[in-house]
Amino acid sequence: MKARSCLAIVLAAGEGTRMRSNRAKVLHQVAGRSLLAHVLSAIADAGVKRVAVVIGPGQDAVAAEARRVMPAAETFVQRERRGTAHAVLAAKAAIAQGADDILVVYGDTPFVRAQTLQRLRAPLGSGAAVAVLAFRPSDPSGYGRLITQGDDLIAIREEADASAAERAIALCNGGIMALAGDSALAILGRIDNHNRKNEFYLTDAVAIARAMQRDSVAVEVEEDDVRGINTKAQLAEAEAVAQQRLRRLALDAGVTLIAPETVFLSADTEFGKDVVVEPYVVFGEKVKVEDGAVIRSFSHLVGARVGKGAIVGPFARLRPGTRLGQDVHIGNFVEVKEAVIEAGAKANHLSYIGDATVGAAANIGAGTITCNYDGKTKHRTEIGKAAFIGSNSSLVAPVAVGDGAYVGSGSVITADVPKDALALGRGRQVVKEGWASRLRALKSLGKKKAHARD
Ligand code: UD1
Ligand code: MG
């Protein structure tokens, strides 16, 4: 049988008033990724290629996020926010092009999985006009209630319009719906706004399909799959759910998380085999940790690649553009940004390495700082293979230290250091023999202003 074609419409035009934010609701993040990006990636994983995103007027940032995640997605503007059915019809031109299945996904339900979307489409193949994703939330407030008669789904009642008896119904609308393409426009065209909120409710599609002698079906899933986000409190709950899922995926992939509940991951965090993550570590977006690496406690990583067998932390900060080679050691209170650190190099204590390359097996002493910023532009520091940077040195970029060269402790390096040379850039030490005992002797004589003369 020929696979059914599908158009997914993502509704993202809502103002998200309940978030009390200047940012569009669907741009809020869970696990380091926008709500919209979560939804679009589930749609892509479900094999759906035609996607329309409905945005509000002036929501350029939402359109840009849609394009970033899915360049082929079309955006449609819903000029006035008059309800979810009205929003779907903003993409009428896309629907009119024809598709066997129309999948309507709300941009604020980030946990929907590809397999759930596929399950929801299945009843359309057997003749249903509408399929609704259903769930039994622990707290049903705010959700539409599903009204059933035996096995038949006959209507959805929005909470604002529900009677006390209807509000007691536990089965709720998850906010994802599949409509058969042959009847979608006919059904949508008959939805009115005669309700408490004067909105065109997509949920009325169920009762209208029934009036047209077409079946609607509820497909029940777990609460976490369809958790809708309307408030900051729900965003925080969603983050907790996302973190639990990601920790579980990492554990299943063989990562050792000593205290999983203290490790925070991003949706795109990648781990190799035999990675160990100690308690209290944060992984921002775009981090890849290769086989056998150890991330010690209290480290914070964003946009970094950690090579095989490397050791990071405790208390390390890896910022975007960090590339650590095999067996590199980055120790406590070391910050690395936009820097490539080649195999076996070590920076074990109290350093800042920014806009730099560090050659293989180089040793960066405690307190080394790459002075990369002159107040206007960033400059690079090149440190050669097996170079040795003595503790408490400042490398004033642009500057290069050659392979195998030494920099004496406490140096301020402002000019290139040739290969295998020693560079000293500090005041010469002066020693005054017996000075301290002369001072003590003067003090014991009770002189008011005691000076131990040179
Ligand atoms: C909706 C459902 C409710 C369901 C719940 C699940 C309706 C009428 N109600 O309620 O049955 O239980 O989701 O989370 O559909 N949007 C637009 N344009 C509009 C209005 C909304 O694009 O004019 C978008 C919003 O950005 C959002 C989605 O549609 O992504 C849902 O809107 P929202 O206001 O969150 O609906 P709920 O009250 O949550
Ligand atoms: Mg909602």
Tab-separated table of C-alpha atoms and ligand atoms in Angstrom:
chain	number	residue	atom	x	y	z
A	1	MET	CA	0.000	0.000	0.000
A	2	LYS	CA	1.189	3.497	-0.822
A	3	ALA	CA	2.307	5.479	2.246
A	4	ARG	CA	-0.138	8.243	3.170
A	5	SER	CA	1.139	11.766	2.582
A	6	CYS	CA	1.152	14.158	5.498
A	7	LEU	CA	1.224	17.869	6.211
A	8	ALA	CA	2.069	18.937	9.767
A	9	ILE	CA	0.783	22.293	10.987
A	10	VAL	CA	2.470	23.645	14.090
A	11	LEU	CA	0.495	26.273	15.985
A	12	ALA	CA	2.806	28.805	17.504
A	13	ALA	CA	0.921	32.098	17.272
A	14	GLY	CA	-0.403	32.195	20.832
A	15	GLU	CA	0.743	35.139	22.929
A	16	GLY	CA	1.598	32.964	25.887
A	17	THR	CA	0.183	35.592	28.255
A	18	ARG	CA	0.353	33.165	31.149
A	19	MET	CA	4.150	32.955	30.804
A	20	ARG	CA	4.394	36.643	31.765
A	21	SER	CA	7.293	37.144	29.402
A	22	ASN	CA	8.269	39.392	26.500
A	23	ARG	CA	9.520	36.347	24.655
A	24	ALA	CA	7.147	34.256	22.505
A	25	LYS	CA	6.043	31.174	24.421
A	26	VAL	CA	7.432	28.631	21.948
A	27	LEU	CA	10.912	30.168	22.223
A	28	HIS	CA	11.211	29.317	25.893
A	29	GLN	CA	13.605	26.473	26.399
A	30	VAL	CA	13.510	23.012	27.862
A	31	ALA	CA	16.754	21.023	28.039
A	32	GLY	CA	18.593	23.809	26.247
A	33	ARG	CA	16.327	23.793	23.179
A	34	SER	CA	13.248	25.869	22.310
A	35	LEU	CA	9.793	24.319	22.693
A	36	LEU	CA	9.342	24.840	18.940
A	37	ALA	CA	12.587	23.015	18.118
A	38	HIS	CA	11.481	20.023	20.216
A	39	VAL	CA	8.198	19.815	18.333
A	40	LEU	CA	9.779	20.256	14.894
A	41	SER	CA	12.369	17.589	15.543
A	42	ALA	CA	9.680	15.082	16.604
A	43	ILE	CA	7.824	15.858	13.372
A	44	ALA	CA	10.989	15.375	11.310
A	45	ASP	CA	11.751	12.107	13.134
A	46	ALA	CA	8.229	10.896	12.287
A	47	GLY	CA	9.174	11.237	8.610
A	48	VAL	CA	6.855	14.178	7.902
A	49	LYS	CA	8.444	16.463	5.333
A	50	ARG	CA	5.804	19.134	4.690
A	51	VAL	CA	5.560	21.457	7.656
A	52	ALA	CA	3.678	24.725	8.100
A	53	VAL	CA	4.326	26.844	11.182
A	54	VAL	CA	1.641	29.351	12.155
A	55	ILE	CA	3.084	32.399	13.888
A	56	GLY	CA	1.669	35.666	15.182
A	57	PRO	CA	2.209	39.068	13.593
A	58	GLY	CA	5.675	40.452	14.318
A	59	GLN	CA	6.945	37.122	15.594
A	60	ASP	CA	10.034	37.218	13.394
A	61	ALA	CA	12.064	35.486	16.062
A	62	VAL	CA	9.693	32.502	15.931
A	63	ALA	CA	9.939	32.357	12.120
A	64	ALA	CA	13.736	32.508	12.368
A	65	GLU	CA	13.802	29.678	14.910
A	66	ALA	CA	11.551	27.560	12.636
A	67	ARG	CA	13.893	28.174	9.681
A	68	ARG	CA	16.971	27.421	11.783
A	69	VAL	CA	15.618	24.066	12.887
A	70	MET	CA	13.842	23.096	9.681
A	71	PRO	CA	14.827	25.176	6.646
A	72	ALA	CA	12.044	23.655	4.507
A	73	ALA	CA	9.260	24.720	6.901
A	74	GLU	CA	6.819	27.315	5.563
A	75	THR	CA	5.533	29.977	7.916
A	76	PHE	CA	2.044	31.489	7.893
A	77	VAL	CA	0.966	34.517	9.884
A	78	GLN	CA	-2.284	34.414	11.856
A	79	ARG	CA	-3.155	38.132	11.877
A	80	GLU	CA	-5.494	37.993	14.869
A	81	ARG	CA	-5.415	35.350	17.536
A	82	ARG	CA	-8.934	34.046	17.354
A	83	GLY	CA	-8.449	30.468	18.494
A	84	THR	CA	-6.773	27.220	17.518
A	85	ALA	CA	-9.094	26.422	14.546
A	86	HIS	CA	-8.634	29.946	13.220
A	87	ALA	CA	-4.874	29.404	13.530
A	88	VAL	CA	-5.015	26.169	11.524
A	89	LEU	CA	-6.892	28.006	8.777
A	90	ALA	CA	-4.056	30.536	8.531
A	91	ALA	CA	-2.287	27.667	6.754
A	92	LYS	CA	-5.310	27.016	4.504
A	93	ALA	CA	-3.188	27.405	1.357
A	94	ALA	CA	-0.966	24.549	2.502
A	95	ILE	CA	-3.992	22.358	3.361
A	96	ALA	CA	-5.580	23.130	-0.010
A	97	GLN	CA	-2.550	21.683	-1.780
A	98	GLY	CA	-3.764	18.329	-0.478
A	99	ALA	CA	-2.453	15.692	1.883
A	100	ASP	CA	-3.895	12.394	3.104
A	101	ASP	CA	-3.301	13.351	6.735
A	102	ILE	CA	-3.163	16.750	8.399
A	103	LEU	CA	-1.339	16.642	11.700
A	104	VAL	CA	-1.966	19.629	13.968
A	105	VAL	CA	0.639	19.961	16.692
A	106	TYR	CA	0.660	22.712	19.296
A	107	GLY	CA	3.989	24.445	19.628
A	108	ASP	CA	3.772	24.307	23.423
A	109	THR	CA	3.754	20.503	23.831
A	110	PRO	CA	7.485	19.778	23.493
A	111	PHE	CA	7.578	16.153	24.619
A	112	VAL	CA	5.624	14.592	21.843
A	113	ARG	CA	7.597	11.730	20.322
A	114	ALA	CA	7.825	10.672	16.697
A	115	GLN	CA	6.197	7.296	17.424
A	116	THR	CA	3.281	9.061	19.135
A	117	LEU	CA	2.638	11.141	16.005
A	118	GLN	CA	2.729	7.990	13.908
A	119	ARG	CA	0.288	6.247	16.265
A	120	LEU	CA	-2.074	9.206	16.005
A	121	ARG	CA	-2.133	9.047	12.190
A	122	ALA	CA	-2.935	5.335	12.106
A	123	PRO	CA	-6.763	5.610	12.667
A	124	LEU	CA	-7.059	7.961	9.663
A	125	GLY	CA	-5.841	5.108	7.483
A	126	SER	CA	-8.833	3.112	8.751
A	127	GLY	CA	-11.394	5.806	7.877
A	128	ALA	CA	-11.602	8.066	10.940
A	129	ALA	CA	-11.928	11.791	10.196
A	130	VAL	CA	-10.328	12.970	13.440
A	131	ALA	CA	-7.862	11.406	15.873
A	132	VAL	CA	-7.110	13.119	19.171
A	133	LEU	CA	-4.228	12.440	21.480
A	134	ALA	CA	-5.700	11.777	24.926
A	135	PHE	CA	-4.165	11.534	28.380
A	136	ARG	CA	-5.114	11.507	32.050
A	137	PRO	CA	-3.201	14.385	33.682
A	138	SER	CA	-2.564	14.390	37.417
A	139	ASP	CA	-4.015	17.919	37.382
A	140	PRO	CA	-6.532	18.371	34.547
A	141	SER	CA	-7.036	22.096	35.023
A	142	GLY	CA	-6.819	24.056	31.787
A	143	TYR	CA	-7.225	21.070	29.492
A	144	GLY	CA	-10.187	20.227	27.263
A	145	ARG	CA	-12.184	17.163	28.465
A	146	LEU	CA	-12.960	14.274	26.124
A	147	ILE	CA	-16.621	13.304	26.079
A	148	THR	CA	-17.113	9.677	25.137
A	149	GLN	CA	-20.047	7.329	24.604
A	150	GLY	CA	-18.821	3.783	24.969
A	151	ASP	CA	-15.787	3.618	22.705
A	152	ASP	CA	-16.863	6.622	20.630
A	153	LEU	CA	-15.343	10.042	21.080
A	154	ILE	CA	-18.230	12.424	20.548
A	155	ALA	CA	-16.991	15.867	21.620
A	156	ILE	CA	-14.270	17.841	23.381
A	157	ARG	CA	-15.355	20.411	25.936
A	158	GLU	CA	-12.982	23.247	26.812
A	159	GLU	CA	-12.658	23.835	30.536
A	160	ALA	CA	-14.177	27.334	30.360
A	161	ASP	CA	-17.320	25.886	28.781
A	162	ALA	CA	-17.544	22.651	30.760
A	163	SER	CA	-20.234	21.817	33.322
A	164	ALA	CA	-19.168	20.590	36.757
A	165	ALA	CA	-19.889	17.003	35.660
A	166	GLU	CA	-17.796	17.451	32.506
A	167	ARG	CA	-14.936	18.944	34.498
A	168	ALA	CA	-14.844	15.747	36.551
A	169	ILE	CA	-13.840	13.783	33.422
A	170	ALA	CA	-10.249	12.588	33.764
A	171	LEU	CA	-9.551	11.976	30.074
A	172	CYS	CA	-8.175	15.177	28.519
A	173	ASN	CA	-7.135	16.561	25.158
A	174	GLY	CA	-3.396	16.392	24.713
A	175	GLY	CA	-3.525	19.114	22.113
A	176	ILE	CA	-2.385	17.127	19.105
A	177	MET	CA	-4.863	16.183	16.451
A	178	ALA	CA	-4.829	14.367	13.143
A	179	LEU	CA	-7.463	15.246	10.534
A	180	ALA	CA	-8.214	13.280	7.381
A	181	GLY	CA	-7.241	15.469	4.435
A	182	ASP	CA	-10.454	14.632	2.509
A	183	SER	CA	-12.698	16.286	5.122
A	184	ALA	CA	-10.366	18.668	6.971
A	185	LEU	CA	-11.353	21.898	5.208
A	186	ALA	CA	-15.074	21.035	5.322
A	187	ILE	CA	-14.859	20.438	9.088
A	188	LEU	CA	-12.676	23.455	9.833
A	189	GLY	CA	-14.995	25.690	7.811
A	190	ARG	CA	-17.933	24.780	10.065
A	191	ILE	CA	-16.256	25.661	13.382
A	192	ASP	CA	-17.759	28.796	14.961
A	193	ASN	CA	-16.851	30.906	17.971
A	194	HIS	CA	-20.034	30.559	20.003
A	195	ASN	CA	-18.377	29.808	23.319
A	196	ARG	CA	-17.182	31.467	26.517
A	197	LYS	CA	-13.967	32.760	24.996
A	198	ASN	CA	-15.447	33.683	21.600
A	199	GLU	CA	-12.651	31.655	20.023
A	200	PHE	CA	-12.676	29.253	17.108
A	201	TYR	CA	-11.825	26.032	18.935
A	202	LEU	CA	-10.104	23.306	16.926
A	203	THR	CA	-11.512	20.903	19.467
A	204	ASP	CA	-15.011	21.435	17.993
A	205	ALA	CA	-13.816	19.345	15.017
A	206	VAL	CA	-14.866	16.216	16.909
A	207	ALA	CA	-18.545	17.162	17.331
A	208	ILE	CA	-18.713	18.490	13.757
A	209	ALA	CA	-17.225	15.295	12.304
A	210	ARG	CA	-19.875	13.363	14.228
A	211	ALA	CA	-22.613	15.567	12.791
A	212	MET	CA	-21.169	14.707	9.372
A	213	GLN	CA	-21.365	10.973	10.226
A	214	ARG	CA	-17.608	10.651	10.485
A	215	ASP	CA	-15.768	8.955	13.346
A	216	SER	CA	-13.362	10.491	15.804
A	217	VAL	CA	-10.924	8.408	17.810
A	218	ALA	CA	-8.980	9.078	21.004
A	219	VAL	CA	-5.472	7.653	21.182
A	220	GLU	CA	-4.337	7.538	24.796
A	221	VAL	CA	-0.727	8.249	25.785
A	222	GLU	CA	1.273	8.961	28.943
A	223	GLU	CA	1.000	12.431	30.466
A	224	ASP	CA	4.656	13.225	29.818
A	225	ASP	CA	4.144	12.841	26.064
A	226	VAL	CA	1.670	15.685	25.764
A	227	ARG	CA	2.418	17.902	28.711
A	228	GLY	CA	1.376	21.406	27.593
A	229	ILE	CA	3.276	24.445	28.780
A	230	ASN	CA	1.339	27.583	29.612
A	231	THR	CA	3.084	28.904	32.737
A	232	LYS	CA	6.580	29.202	34.141
A	233	ALA	CA	5.676	26.598	36.752
A	234	GLN	CA	4.766	24.139	33.989
A	235	LEU	CA	7.999	25.045	32.202
A	236	ALA	CA	9.939	24.103	35.330
A	237	GLU	CA	8.024	20.818	35.663
A	238	ALA	CA	8.707	20.102	32.001
A	239	GLU	CA	12.406	20.736	32.538
A	240	ALA	CA	12.393	18.188	35.348
A	241	VAL	CA	10.694	15.611	33.104
A	242	ALA	CA	13.121	16.343	30.252
A	243	GLN	CA	16.121	15.958	32.526
A	244	GLN	CA	14.834	12.629	33.808
A	245	ARG	CA	14.402	11.369	30.247
A	246	LEU	CA	17.855	12.566	29.162
A	247	ARG	CA	19.586	11.065	32.195
A	248	ARG	CA	17.849	7.798	31.501
A	249	LEU	CA	18.950	7.876	27.843
A	250	ALA	CA	22.547	8.618	28.908
A	251	LEU	CA	22.499	5.757	31.429
A	252	ASP	CA	21.016	3.405	28.842
A	253	ALA	CA	23.787	4.419	26.431
A	254	GLY	CA	26.368	3.331	29.006
A	255	VAL	CA	27.387	6.615	30.641
A	256	THR	CA	28.169	6.392	34.351
A	257	LEU	CA	26.278	9.145	36.172
A	258	ILE	CA	27.234	8.823	39.813
A	259	ALA	CA	24.352	11.018	41.004
A	260	PRO	CA	22.062	11.328	37.957
A	261	GLU	CA	19.638	13.714	39.677
A	262	THR	CA	22.398	16.347	39.965
A	263	VAL	CA	23.514	16.280	36.329
A	264	PHE	CA	21.809	18.623	33.840
A	265	LEU	CA	21.863	17.699	30.171
A	266	SER	CA	20.798	19.234	26.867
A	267	ALA	CA	18.662	17.499	24.289
A	268	ASP	CA	21.727	17.284	22.009
A	269	THR	CA	24.373	16.182	24.533
A	270	GLU	CA	26.398	13.318	23.018
A	271	PHE	CA	28.372	10.733	24.958
A	272	GLY	CA	30.782	8.015	23.886
A	273	LYS	CA	31.336	4.769	25.757
A	274	ASP	CA	32.646	4.539	29.325
A	275	VAL	CA	32.240	8.214	30.071
A	276	VAL	CA	32.007	9.044	33.785
A	277	VAL	CA	30.176	12.149	34.970
A	278	GLU	CA	30.588	13.014	38.624
A	279	PRO	CA	27.844	14.771	40.637
A	280	TYR	CA	26.796	18.366	39.852
A	281	VAL	CA	27.734	18.923	36.240
A	282	VAL	CA	25.855	21.099	33.716
A	283	PHE	CA	25.904	20.352	29.985
A	284	GLY	CA	24.651	23.258	27.866
A	285	GLU	CA	23.909	22.794	24.188
A	286	LYS	CA	26.305	21.242	21.654
A	287	VAL	CA	28.562	19.215	23.895
A	288	LYS	CA	30.159	15.979	22.782
A	289	VAL	CA	32.109	13.821	25.209
A	290	GLU	CA	34.136	11.012	23.655
A	291	ASP	CA	34.933	7.540	24.987
A	292	GLY	CA	36.454	7.171	28.412
A	293	ALA	CA	36.458	10.865	29.339
A	294	VAL	CA	35.776	11.879	32.944
A	295	ILE	CA	33.882	15.032	33.826
A	296	ARG	CA	34.476	15.848	37.459
A	297	SER	CA	32.083	17.633	39.806
A	298	PHE	CA	30.911	21.223	39.432
A	299	SER	CA	31.966	21.625	35.825
A	300	HIS	CA	29.977	23.641	33.273
A	301	LEU	CA	30.268	22.795	29.570
A	302	VAL	CA	28.728	24.519	26.531
A	303	GLY	CA	29.639	24.042	22.865
A	304	ALA	CA	32.640	21.894	23.697
A	305	ARG	CA	34.124	18.646	22.453
A	306	VAL	CA	35.956	16.549	25.005
A	307	GLY	CA	38.329	14.016	23.460
A	308	LYS	CA	38.886	10.388	24.388
A	309	GLY	CA	40.194	9.826	27.885
A	310	ALA	CA	40.295	13.530	28.741
A	311	ILE	CA	39.727	14.654	32.329
A	312	VAL	CA	37.774	17.841	32.965
A	313	GLY	CA	37.295	19.500	36.345
A	314	PRO	CA	36.414	19.602	39.133
A	315	PHE	CA	35.227	23.211	38.762
A	316	ALA	CA	36.132	23.572	35.078
A	317	ARG	CA	34.327	25.796	32.614
A	318	LEU	CA	34.364	24.870	28.931
A	319	ARG	CA	32.795	27.543	26.730
A	320	PRO	CA	31.795	27.411	23.051
A	321	GLY	CA	34.533	26.533	20.598
A	322	THR	CA	36.500	24.383	23.027
A	323	ARG	CA	38.080	21.301	21.426
A	324	LEU	CA	39.991	19.052	23.779
A	325	GLY	CA	42.117	16.304	22.216
A	326	GLN	CA	42.784	12.862	23.577
A	327	ASP	CA	43.909	12.619	27.227
A	328	VAL	CA	43.909	16.380	27.767
A	329	HIS	CA	43.587	17.448	31.420
A	330	ILE	CA	41.664	20.588	32.305
A	331	GLY	CA	41.675	21.042	36.050
A	332	ASN	CA	40.046	23.141	38.726
A	333	PHE	CA	39.120	26.760	38.019
A	334	VAL	CA	40.275	26.601	34.436
A	335	GLU	CA	38.166	28.365	31.797
A	336	VAL	CA	38.585	27.495	28.126
A	337	LYS	CA	36.899	29.295	25.226
A	338	GLU	CA	37.340	29.067	21.438
A	339	ALA	CA	40.487	27.021	21.867
A	340	VAL	CA	41.924	23.821	20.487
A	341	ILE	CA	43.958	21.899	23.028
A	342	GLU	CA	45.816	19.026	21.443
A	343	ALA	CA	46.417	15.517	22.753
A	344	GLY	CA	47.992	15.147	26.159
A	345	ALA	CA	48.243	18.864	26.946
A	346	LYS	CA	47.501	19.892	30.536
A	347	ALA	CA	46.117	23.005	32.182
A	348	ASN	CA	45.470	21.816	35.679
A	349	HIS	CA	44.870	24.913	37.781
A	350	LEU	CA	43.423	28.421	37.752
A	351	SER	CA	43.825	29.474	34.122
A	352	TYR	CA	42.034	31.245	31.291
A	353	ILE	CA	42.694	29.928	27.813
A	354	GLY	CA	40.716	31.861	25.222
A	355	ASP	CA	41.152	32.174	21.432
A	356	ALA	CA	44.146	29.881	21.513
A	357	THR	CA	45.724	26.725	20.234
A	358	VAL	CA	47.752	24.634	22.616
A	359	GLY	CA	50.045	22.021	21.063
A	360	ALA	CA	50.186	18.380	22.065
A	361	ALA	CA	51.751	17.635	25.463
A	362	ALA	CA	52.149	21.310	26.346
A	363	ASN	CA	51.994	22.192	30.037
A	364	ILE	CA	50.128	25.290	31.091
A	365	GLY	CA	51.132	26.272	34.621
A	366	ALA	CA	48.763	27.439	37.330
A	367	GLY	CA	47.431	30.940	36.850
A	368	THR	CA	48.295	31.279	33.159
A	369	ILE	CA	46.140	33.835	31.381
A	370	THR	CA	45.819	34.395	27.656
A	371	CYS	CA	45.176	38.145	27.396
A	372	ASN	CA	43.012	37.858	24.297
A	373	TYR	CA	41.120	41.138	24.377
A	374	ASP	CA	42.507	44.635	23.873
A	375	GLY	CA	39.204	46.326	24.615
A	376	LYS	CA	38.176	46.220	20.977
A	377	THR	CA	39.180	42.990	19.255
A	378	LYS	CA	40.045	39.445	20.208
A	379	HIS	CA	43.506	38.112	19.352
A	380	ARG	CA	44.919	34.617	19.249
A	381	THR	CA	47.600	32.904	21.284
A	382	GLU	CA	49.496	30.003	19.717
A	383	ILE	CA	51.310	27.676	22.089
A	384	GLY	CA	53.521	25.049	20.470
A	385	LYS	CA	53.892	21.346	21.111
A	386	ALA	CA	55.453	20.392	24.450
A	387	ALA	CA	55.842	24.049	25.397
A	388	PHE	CA	56.009	24.818	29.120
A	389	ILE	CA	54.273	27.920	30.409
A	390	GLY	CA	55.438	28.722	33.942
A	391	SER	CA	52.855	29.574	36.570
A	392	ASN	CA	51.237	32.979	36.747
A	393	SER	CA	52.211	34.042	33.240
A	394	SER	CA	50.276	36.448	31.054
A	395	LEU	CA	50.435	35.785	27.320
A	396	VAL	CA	49.464	39.049	25.633
A	397	ALA	CA	47.884	38.160	22.298
A	398	PRO	CA	48.538	38.143	19.416
A	399	VAL	CA	51.518	36.082	20.482
A	400	ALA	CA	53.101	32.708	19.764
A	401	VAL	CA	55.219	30.443	21.927
A	402	GLY	CA	57.195	27.968	19.804
A	403	ASP	CA	57.359	24.197	20.157
A	404	GLY	CA	59.300	23.078	23.201
A	405	ALA	CA	59.843	26.630	24.483
A	406	TYR	CA	59.780	27.612	28.158
A	407	VAL	CA	58.170	30.673	29.668
A	408	GLY	CA	59.477	31.534	33.134
A	409	SER	CA	56.922	31.838	35.927
A	410	GLY	CA	55.364	35.240	36.408
A	411	SER	CA	56.238	36.440	32.919
A	412	VAL	CA	54.260	38.900	30.863
A	413	ILE	CA	54.910	37.713	27.310
A	414	THR	CA	54.339	40.395	24.685
A	415	ALA	CA	56.573	39.122	21.876
A	416	ASP	CA	56.809	35.745	20.158
A	417	VAL	CA	59.015	33.121	21.818
A	418	PRO	CA	61.054	31.029	19.359
A	419	LYS	CA	61.057	27.235	19.396
A	420	ASP	CA	63.032	25.709	22.302
A	421	ALA	CA	63.881	29.139	23.790
A	422	LEU	CA	63.389	30.372	27.370
A	423	ALA	CA	61.519	33.640	27.738
A	424	LEU	CA	61.562	35.658	30.948
A	425	GLY	CA	59.432	38.728	31.186
A	426	ARG	CA	59.504	39.781	34.836
A	427	GLY	CA	61.389	42.021	37.268
A	428	ARG	CA	64.744	40.667	38.409
A	429	GLN	CA	64.795	39.440	42.033
A	430	VAL	CA	66.679	41.499	44.648
A	431	VAL	CA	67.862	39.885	47.917
A	432	LYS	CA	68.807	41.948	50.985
A	433	GLU	CA	70.682	39.749	53.462
A	434	GLY	CA	69.771	40.236	57.142
A	435	TRP	CA	67.156	42.905	56.381
A	436	ALA	CA	64.400	41.287	58.452
A	437	SER	CA	66.470	40.839	61.572
A	438	ARG	CA	67.612	44.478	61.403
A	439	LEU	CA	63.959	45.530	61.243
A	440	ARG	CA	63.078	43.434	64.292
A	441	ALA	CA	66.005	44.852	66.238
A	442	LEU	CA	64.947	48.426	65.533
A	443	LYS	CA	61.391	47.682	66.526
A	444	SER	CA	62.478	46.252	69.863
A	445	LEU	CA	64.308	49.527	70.617
A	446	GLY	CA	60.868	51.123	70.546
A	447	LYS	CA	61.645	53.624	67.835
A	448	LYS	CA	58.513	55.255	66.572
A	449	LYS	CA	59.341	55.031	62.905
A	450	ALA	CA	61.471	51.982	62.543
A	451	HIS	CA	63.204	51.562	59.175
A	452	ALA	CA	65.613	48.808	58.571
A	453	ARG	CA	67.895	50.620	56.165
A	454	ASP	CA	69.157	48.781	53.142
B	1	UD1	C1	-5.554	23.676	24.050
B	1	UD1	C2	-6.835	22.895	23.698
B	1	UD1	C3	-7.193	22.020	24.902
B	1	UD1	C4	-6.038	21.097	25.215
B	1	UD1	C5	-4.751	21.888	25.428
B	1	UD1	C6	-3.570	20.929	25.513
B	1	UD1	C7	-8.174	24.226	22.162
B	1	UD1	C8	-9.358	25.119	22.018
B	1	UD1	N1	-7.914	23.804	23.391
B	1	UD1	O1	-5.845	24.549	25.128
B	1	UD1	O2	-8.347	21.237	24.589
B	1	UD1	O3	-6.354	20.325	26.351
B	1	UD1	O4	-4.490	22.786	24.333
B	1	UD1	O5	-2.379	21.594	25.823
B	1	UD1	O6	-7.547	23.910	21.173
B	1	UD1	N2	-2.568	29.229	19.193
B	1	UD1	C9	-2.443	29.947	18.017
B	1	UD1	N3	-3.387	30.860	17.705
B	1	UD1	C10	-4.481	31.096	18.482
B	1	UD1	C11	-4.608	30.357	19.680
B	1	UD1	C12	-3.636	29.432	19.994
B	1	UD1	O7	-1.476	29.762	17.275
B	1	UD1	O8	-5.302	31.941	18.099
B	1	UD1	C13	-1.533	28.224	19.512
B	1	UD1	C14	-0.754	28.546	20.772
B	1	UD1	O9	0.457	29.219	20.457
B	1	UD1	C15	-0.434	27.177	21.336
B	1	UD1	C16	-1.564	26.309	20.821
B	1	UD1	O10	-2.169	27.002	19.760
B	1	UD1	O11	0.781	26.654	20.836
B	1	UD1	C17	-2.586	26.009	21.913
B	1	UD1	O12	-3.092	27.229	22.404
B	1	UD1	P1	-3.292	27.441	23.973
B	1	UD1	O13	-3.804	28.823	24.169
B	1	UD1	O14	-2.082	27.030	24.706
B	1	UD1	O15	-4.485	26.421	24.241
B	1	UD1	P2	-4.840	25.733	25.610
B	1	UD1	O16	-5.665	26.663	26.410
B	1	UD1	O17	-3.630	25.172	26.220
B	2	MG	MG	-1.577	25.378	25.835
